[in-house]
Amino acid sequence: MSVLSLADVYRARRRIEGRVVRTPLIESQTLSAAADTQVFLKLETVQPTGSFKLRGATNALARLAERGCRKVVTASTGNHGRAVAHAARALGIEATVCMSALVPGNKVEAVRSLGAQVRIVGNSQDDAEHEALRLVREEGFAYVPPFDDLHVIAGQATIGLEIVEALPDVANIVVPLSGGGLFAGVAFAAKNANRAIGLTGVTMARGAAMHASLTAGRPVLVDEVETLADSLGGGIGLENRYTYALTRDLIDETVLLDEASIARGIVHAYRHERLVVEGAAAVGIAALLDGALPAERIQRGPLVLIVTGANIDMKLHHRIVESTPVQSDPLNPL
Ligand SMILES: *Cc1c(COP(=O)(O)O)cnc(C)c1O
């Protein structure tokens, strides 16, 4: 726990202030009724790039800019890539995102439209990452990792600060878990405020690299499987430096969900909370609705679910919602 300090987290908060939204924490009436305890949603869906990743990217880039760095590179095509592009433009530095030729055109355009340079290389995510690391070695770019970086973790940790400030009696926080940057940061900030706060990681049952690594007792590789929670895919890195150990030391339990459950979470968020959320962001709601969270934890008191992002393909969202009949609408009962 000592690699990261609370001072790092407060510095991150000062750096990102005014560049990142201090997001609302709202009570969900339907989920509170379902769980028989107060349930709150921390809405990272309202960040300018549609996910919390803007916090870590903005902190990492602002710190690099303070040190005179003018160009950064990453290889993420998802929420981290968008966040780096957005933060770079806001800070007036140059961002390059390396992508393989297999990345769909709409994702390439999304990053380009945020002002980043896109470099298309090879036919796999590995090829794209190799190119990013070559730019670091040979052309003086700074690499911005998606999760395994202390400044990225400190940026995500500002969510934990905001939660304990807005809700001092929070008893449990439920965090979508992939590379663990979000989990490590939030858990670090929350447990520093109150060691008794429970921290639950939620992820999909198949292809969950952090869960497999925690079970194995060291970082391991997993096969990537398609999932509705696409932002939770990908490995944690066999050379993982920070997030594996922090997650292992701070996590109370991991909950695994199947695809049908994740879909139910997306539909519930839409119909009952009036929120469009991506699969990765729906896992906390899904875990609660499916009774997958330990009952003794829910009974301890107010629960916060971090709703991490809104970046779902709207055609996919439509299909998921359409395939579930409307049963009852609490705001407009039949
Ligand atoms: C990246 C991401 C996560 C997981 O964050 P990690 O730091 O990789 O564990 C969860 N939800 C969304 C929407 C994300 O983009």
Coordinates of C-alpha atoms and ligand atoms in Angstrom, one line a residue:
M1 CA 0.0 0.0 0.0
S2 CA 3.0 2.2 0.4
V3 CA 3.8 2.9 -3.3
L4 CA 0.8 5.2 -3.5
S5 CA 0.4 8.0 -1.0
L6 CA -2.7 10.0 0.0
A7 CA -0.7 13.1 -1.0
D8 CA -0.6 11.7 -4.6
V9 CA -4.3 11.5 -4.6
Y10 CA -4.8 15.0 -3.3
R11 CA -2.3 16.3 -5.9
A12 CA -4.3 14.5 -8.5
R13 CA -7.5 16.1 -7.4
R14 CA -5.9 19.6 -7.7
R15 CA -4.5 18.8 -11.1
I16 CA -7.8 17.6 -12.6
E17 CA -10.0 20.2 -10.9
G18 CA -11.9 22.2 -13.6
R19 CA -10.9 19.7 -16.3
V20 CA -12.9 16.7 -15.0
V21 CA -16.5 16.7 -13.7
R22 CA -17.1 16.1 -10.0
T23 CA -19.8 13.6 -10.7
P24 CA -23.2 13.3 -9.0
L25 CA -23.8 10.6 -6.4
I26 CA -27.6 9.9 -6.5
E27 CA -29.7 7.5 -4.6
S28 CA -31.5 4.9 -6.7
Q29 CA -35.1 4.5 -5.4
T30 CA -35.6 1.2 -7.2
L31 CA -32.3 -0.4 -6.2
S32 CA -32.7 0.8 -2.6
A33 CA -36.1 -0.8 -2.4
A34 CA -34.8 -4.0 -4.0
A35 CA -31.8 -4.3 -1.7
D36 CA -33.6 -2.9 1.5
T37 CA -30.6 -0.6 2.1
Q38 CA -29.7 2.8 0.6
V39 CA -28.1 2.3 -2.8
F40 CA -26.3 5.2 -4.5
L41 CA -25.0 5.5 -8.1
K42 CA -21.8 7.4 -8.8
L43 CA -22.4 8.6 -12.3
E44 CA -19.1 8.7 -14.3
T45 CA -21.3 8.5 -17.4
V46 CA -21.5 12.3 -17.4
Q47 CA -17.7 12.9 -17.9
P48 CA -17.0 14.7 -21.2
T49 CA -15.6 11.5 -22.8
G50 CA -18.3 9.3 -21.3
S51 CA -16.2 7.5 -18.8
F52 CA -14.1 7.9 -15.6
K53 CA -10.9 7.2 -17.6
L54 CA -10.7 11.0 -18.1
R55 CA -9.6 11.3 -14.4
G56 CA -6.5 9.2 -14.6
A57 CA -5.5 10.3 -18.1
T58 CA -5.9 14.0 -17.1
N59 CA -3.8 13.6 -14.0
A60 CA -1.0 11.7 -15.8
L61 CA -0.9 14.2 -18.7
A62 CA -1.1 17.3 -16.6
R63 CA 1.8 16.0 -14.5
L64 CA 3.8 15.2 -17.7
A65 CA 3.0 18.7 -19.0
E66 CA 4.3 20.2 -15.8
R67 CA 7.6 18.5 -16.5
G68 CA 7.8 20.0 -20.0
C69 CA 6.6 16.9 -21.9
R70 CA 4.8 17.9 -25.2
K71 CA 3.9 14.5 -26.8
V72 CA 2.3 11.4 -25.5
V73 CA 1.4 8.1 -27.0
T74 CA -1.0 5.2 -26.1
A75 CA -2.4 2.2 -27.8
S76 CA -5.9 2.0 -26.4
T77 CA -8.8 2.3 -28.8
G78 CA -11.4 2.4 -26.1
N79 CA -12.2 4.7 -23.2
H80 CA -8.6 5.3 -22.3
G81 CA -7.7 6.3 -25.8
R82 CA -10.5 8.8 -25.9
A83 CA -9.6 10.2 -22.5
V84 CA -5.9 10.7 -23.5
A85 CA -7.0 12.4 -26.7
H86 CA -9.4 14.7 -24.8
A87 CA -6.9 15.5 -22.0
A88 CA -4.1 16.2 -24.5
R89 CA -6.1 18.7 -26.4
A90 CA -7.3 20.4 -23.2
L91 CA -3.6 20.7 -22.0
G92 CA -2.2 21.7 -25.4
I93 CA 0.0 18.7 -25.9
E94 CA 0.2 16.3 -28.8
A95 CA -1.4 12.8 -28.5
T96 CA -0.7 9.9 -30.8
V97 CA -2.9 6.7 -30.6
C98 CA -1.5 3.6 -32.2
M99 CA -4.1 1.2 -33.6
S100 CA -4.0 -2.0 -35.6
A101 CA -5.6 -2.1 -39.1
L102 CA -8.4 -4.2 -37.6
V103 CA -9.8 -1.4 -35.5
P104 CA -13.3 -0.4 -36.9
G105 CA -13.4 2.9 -38.7
N106 CA -15.9 4.5 -36.3
K107 CA -13.4 4.0 -33.4
V108 CA -10.6 5.5 -35.4
E109 CA -12.8 8.5 -36.2
A110 CA -13.8 8.9 -32.6
V111 CA -10.2 9.4 -31.5
R112 CA -9.3 11.6 -34.6
S113 CA -12.2 13.9 -33.9
L114 CA -10.8 14.5 -30.4
G115 CA -7.7 15.9 -32.1
A116 CA -5.3 13.0 -31.7
Q117 CA -3.0 11.6 -34.4
V118 CA -3.8 8.1 -35.3
R119 CA -1.1 5.7 -36.4
I120 CA -2.3 2.5 -38.0
V121 CA 0.2 -0.3 -37.6
G122 CA 0.0 -4.1 -38.1
N123 CA -2.9 -6.4 -37.5
S124 CA -3.1 -6.8 -33.7
Q125 CA -3.3 -4.9 -30.5
D126 CA 0.3 -6.2 -29.8
D127 CA 1.6 -4.6 -33.0
A128 CA 0.0 -1.3 -32.0
E129 CA 1.6 -1.5 -28.6
H130 CA 5.0 -2.3 -30.0
E131 CA 4.7 0.8 -32.2
A132 CA 3.7 2.9 -29.2
L133 CA 6.8 1.6 -27.3
R134 CA 9.0 2.3 -30.3
L135 CA 7.8 5.9 -30.3
V136 CA 8.8 6.1 -26.7
R137 CA 12.3 4.7 -27.2
E138 CA 13.1 6.4 -30.5
E139 CA 11.1 9.6 -30.7
G140 CA 10.8 10.9 -27.2
F141 CA 7.1 10.3 -26.6
A142 CA 5.8 9.6 -23.1
Y143 CA 3.7 6.5 -22.8
V144 CA 0.4 6.7 -20.8
P145 CA -0.7 3.3 -19.6
P146 CA -4.4 2.6 -19.2
F147 CA -4.2 1.4 -15.6
D148 CA -0.8 0.2 -14.3
D149 CA 0.6 3.7 -13.6
L150 CA 0.6 5.5 -10.2
H151 CA -0.6 8.8 -11.7
V152 CA -3.4 7.1 -13.5
I153 CA -4.4 5.2 -10.3
A154 CA -4.2 8.5 -8.3
G155 CA -6.5 10.1 -10.8
Q156 CA -9.1 7.3 -10.5
A157 CA -8.7 7.5 -6.7
T158 CA -10.4 10.9 -6.7
I159 CA -13.7 9.0 -7.2
G160 CA -13.0 7.4 -3.8
L161 CA -12.4 10.8 -2.2
E162 CA -15.6 12.2 -3.7
I163 CA -17.7 9.2 -2.4
V164 CA -16.5 9.4 1.2
E165 CA -16.9 13.2 1.3
A166 CA -20.5 13.0 -0.1
L167 CA -21.5 10.0 1.9
P168 CA -19.4 9.7 5.1
D169 CA -21.3 6.6 6.3
V170 CA -20.8 4.6 3.1
A171 CA -20.4 0.9 4.1
N172 CA -19.5 -0.7 0.8
I173 CA -18.3 0.4 -2.7
V174 CA -18.9 -1.9 -5.7
V175 CA -16.3 -1.3 -8.5
P176 CA -16.2 -2.7 -12.0
L177 CA -12.8 -4.5 -12.3
S178 CA -10.5 -5.0 -15.3
G179 CA -6.9 -3.9 -15.1
G180 CA -7.5 -2.6 -11.6
G181 CA -6.6 1.0 -12.0
L182 CA -10.0 2.1 -10.9
F183 CA -10.3 -0.5 -8.2
A184 CA -6.8 0.2 -6.7
G185 CA -7.4 3.9 -6.7
V186 CA -10.9 3.9 -5.2
A187 CA -10.1 1.2 -2.6
F188 CA -6.9 3.1 -1.5
A189 CA -8.8 6.4 -1.0
A190 CA -11.8 4.7 0.7
K191 CA -9.8 2.5 3.0
N192 CA -7.6 5.4 4.0
A193 CA -10.8 7.3 5.0
N194 CA -12.3 4.3 6.9
R195 CA -10.7 0.8 7.0
A196 CA -14.2 -0.7 7.6
I197 CA -15.5 0.2 4.1
G198 CA -16.0 -2.9 2.1
L199 CA -14.7 -3.0 -1.5
T200 CA -16.2 -5.4 -4.0
G201 CA -14.8 -6.0 -7.5
V202 CA -17.3 -7.1 -10.2
T203 CA -16.3 -8.5 -13.6
M204 CA -17.5 -10.8 -16.3
A205 CA -17.2 -14.6 -15.7
R206 CA -15.2 -15.3 -18.9
G207 CA -11.8 -13.7 -19.7
A208 CA -11.4 -11.8 -16.4
A209 CA -7.6 -11.4 -16.2
M210 CA -7.5 -9.8 -12.7
H211 CA -9.7 -12.5 -11.2
A212 CA -7.7 -15.3 -12.7
S213 CA -4.5 -13.6 -11.5
L214 CA -5.8 -13.2 -7.9
T215 CA -6.8 -16.9 -8.0
A216 CA -3.4 -18.0 -9.3
G217 CA -1.5 -15.7 -6.8
R218 CA 0.4 -13.9 -9.6
P219 CA -0.4 -12.1 -12.9
V220 CA -1.5 -14.6 -15.5
L221 CA -2.7 -14.4 -19.1
V222 CA -6.3 -15.3 -20.1
D223 CA -7.9 -15.8 -23.5
E224 CA -9.9 -12.8 -24.6
V225 CA -13.5 -13.6 -25.0
E226 CA -16.2 -11.4 -26.5
T227 CA -18.4 -9.8 -23.8
L228 CA -21.0 -7.1 -23.4
A229 CA -18.6 -5.6 -20.9
D230 CA -16.0 -4.9 -23.6
S231 CA -14.3 -2.2 -21.5
L232 CA -13.4 -4.9 -18.9
G233 CA -11.5 -7.1 -21.5
G234 CA -7.8 -7.3 -21.9
G235 CA -4.9 -8.6 -19.7
I236 CA -3.3 -7.0 -16.6
G237 CA 0.3 -7.5 -17.9
L238 CA 2.6 -10.3 -16.8
E239 CA 5.0 -7.5 -15.6
N240 CA 2.2 -5.8 -13.7
R241 CA 3.8 -3.3 -11.3
Y242 CA 1.1 -1.8 -9.1
T243 CA -2.6 -2.7 -9.7
Y244 CA -2.2 -6.4 -9.1
A245 CA -0.7 -6.0 -5.6
L246 CA -2.9 -3.1 -4.6
T247 CA -6.1 -4.9 -5.7
R248 CA -5.0 -8.2 -4.0
D249 CA -4.3 -6.3 -0.7
L250 CA -7.5 -4.1 -0.8
I251 CA -10.2 -6.3 -2.2
D252 CA -12.9 -7.9 0.0
E253 CA -14.4 -10.1 -2.7
T254 CA -14.7 -10.5 -6.4
V255 CA -18.1 -11.2 -8.0
L256 CA -18.4 -12.8 -11.5
L257 CA -21.3 -12.2 -13.8
D258 CA -22.6 -14.0 -17.0
E259 CA -23.7 -12.1 -20.1
A260 CA -27.4 -12.4 -19.4
S261 CA -26.9 -10.7 -16.1
I262 CA -24.9 -7.9 -17.6
A263 CA -27.7 -7.4 -20.2
R264 CA -30.2 -7.2 -17.3
G265 CA -28.1 -4.5 -15.7
I266 CA -28.1 -2.4 -18.9
V267 CA -31.8 -2.8 -19.3
H268 CA -32.5 -1.9 -15.6
A269 CA -30.3 1.2 -15.9
Y270 CA -32.2 2.3 -19.0
R271 CA -35.8 1.5 -17.8
H272 CA -35.6 2.3 -14.2
E273 CA -32.8 4.8 -13.8
R274 CA -33.2 6.4 -17.3
L275 CA -29.5 5.9 -17.9
V276 CA -27.7 4.7 -21.0
V277 CA -24.7 2.7 -19.7
E278 CA -22.2 0.4 -21.3
G279 CA -21.8 -3.2 -20.2
A280 CA -18.8 -2.6 -18.0
A281 CA -20.7 0.1 -16.1
A282 CA -23.8 -2.1 -15.6
V283 CA -22.0 -4.8 -13.6
G284 CA -22.6 -3.3 -10.2
I285 CA -26.4 -2.9 -10.8
A286 CA -26.5 -6.4 -12.3
A287 CA -24.7 -7.9 -9.3
L288 CA -27.1 -6.3 -6.9
L289 CA -30.2 -7.3 -8.9
D290 CA -29.0 -10.9 -9.2
G291 CA -28.3 -11.3 -5.5
A292 CA -24.6 -11.8 -6.3
L293 CA -23.4 -9.5 -3.6
P294 CA -23.0 -11.1 -0.2
A295 CA -26.1 -10.4 2.0
E296 CA -24.1 -9.6 5.1
R297 CA -22.3 -6.9 3.1
I298 CA -25.5 -5.3 1.9
Q299 CA -26.9 -5.3 5.4
R300 CA -24.0 -3.3 6.7
G301 CA -25.3 0.0 5.3
P302 CA -25.2 2.4 2.4
L303 CA -23.8 1.0 -0.7
V304 CA -22.3 2.8 -3.7
L305 CA -22.2 1.4 -7.2
I306 CA -19.7 3.1 -9.6
V307 CA -21.4 3.5 -12.9
T308 CA -18.2 3.8 -15.0
G309 CA -19.2 4.7 -18.5
A310 CA -21.8 5.4 -21.2
N311 CA -19.9 4.4 -24.3
I312 CA -22.0 1.6 -25.8
D313 CA -22.8 1.2 -29.4
M314 CA -26.4 2.5 -29.6
K315 CA -27.4 -0.2 -32.1
L316 CA -26.3 -2.8 -29.6
H317 CA -28.0 -1.0 -26.8
H318 CA -31.2 -0.9 -28.8
R319 CA -31.0 -4.6 -29.5
I320 CA -30.5 -5.5 -25.8
V321 CA -33.3 -3.3 -24.7
E322 CA -35.7 -4.4 -27.4
S323 CA -35.2 -8.1 -26.6
T324 CA -36.4 -7.6 -23.1
P325 CA -40.2 -6.9 -22.8
V326 CA -41.3 -4.0 -20.6
Q327 CA -42.9 -5.5 -17.5
S328 CA -43.6 -2.5 -15.3
D329 CA -42.6 1.1 -15.3
P330 CA -42.4 2.4 -11.8
L331 CA -42.8 6.0 -12.9
N332 CA -45.8 5.3 -15.2
P333 CA -47.4 2.2 -13.7
L334 CA -50.0 0.6 -16.0
Ligands
LIG1 C1 -11.5 0.9 -18.0 C2 -12.9 0.7 -17.6 C3 -13.2 -0.1 -16.5 C4 -12.2 -0.8 -15.7 O1 -11.2 0.0 -15.2 P1 -9.7 -0.7 -14.8 O2 -8.9 0.4 -14.2 O3 -9.1 -1.2 -16.1 O4 -10.0 -1.8 -13.9 C5 -14.6 -0.2 -16.1 N1 -15.5 0.5 -16.8 C6 -15.3 1.2 -17.9 C7 -16.4 1.9 -18.6 C8 -14.0 1.4 -18.3 O5 -13.7 2.1 -19.4

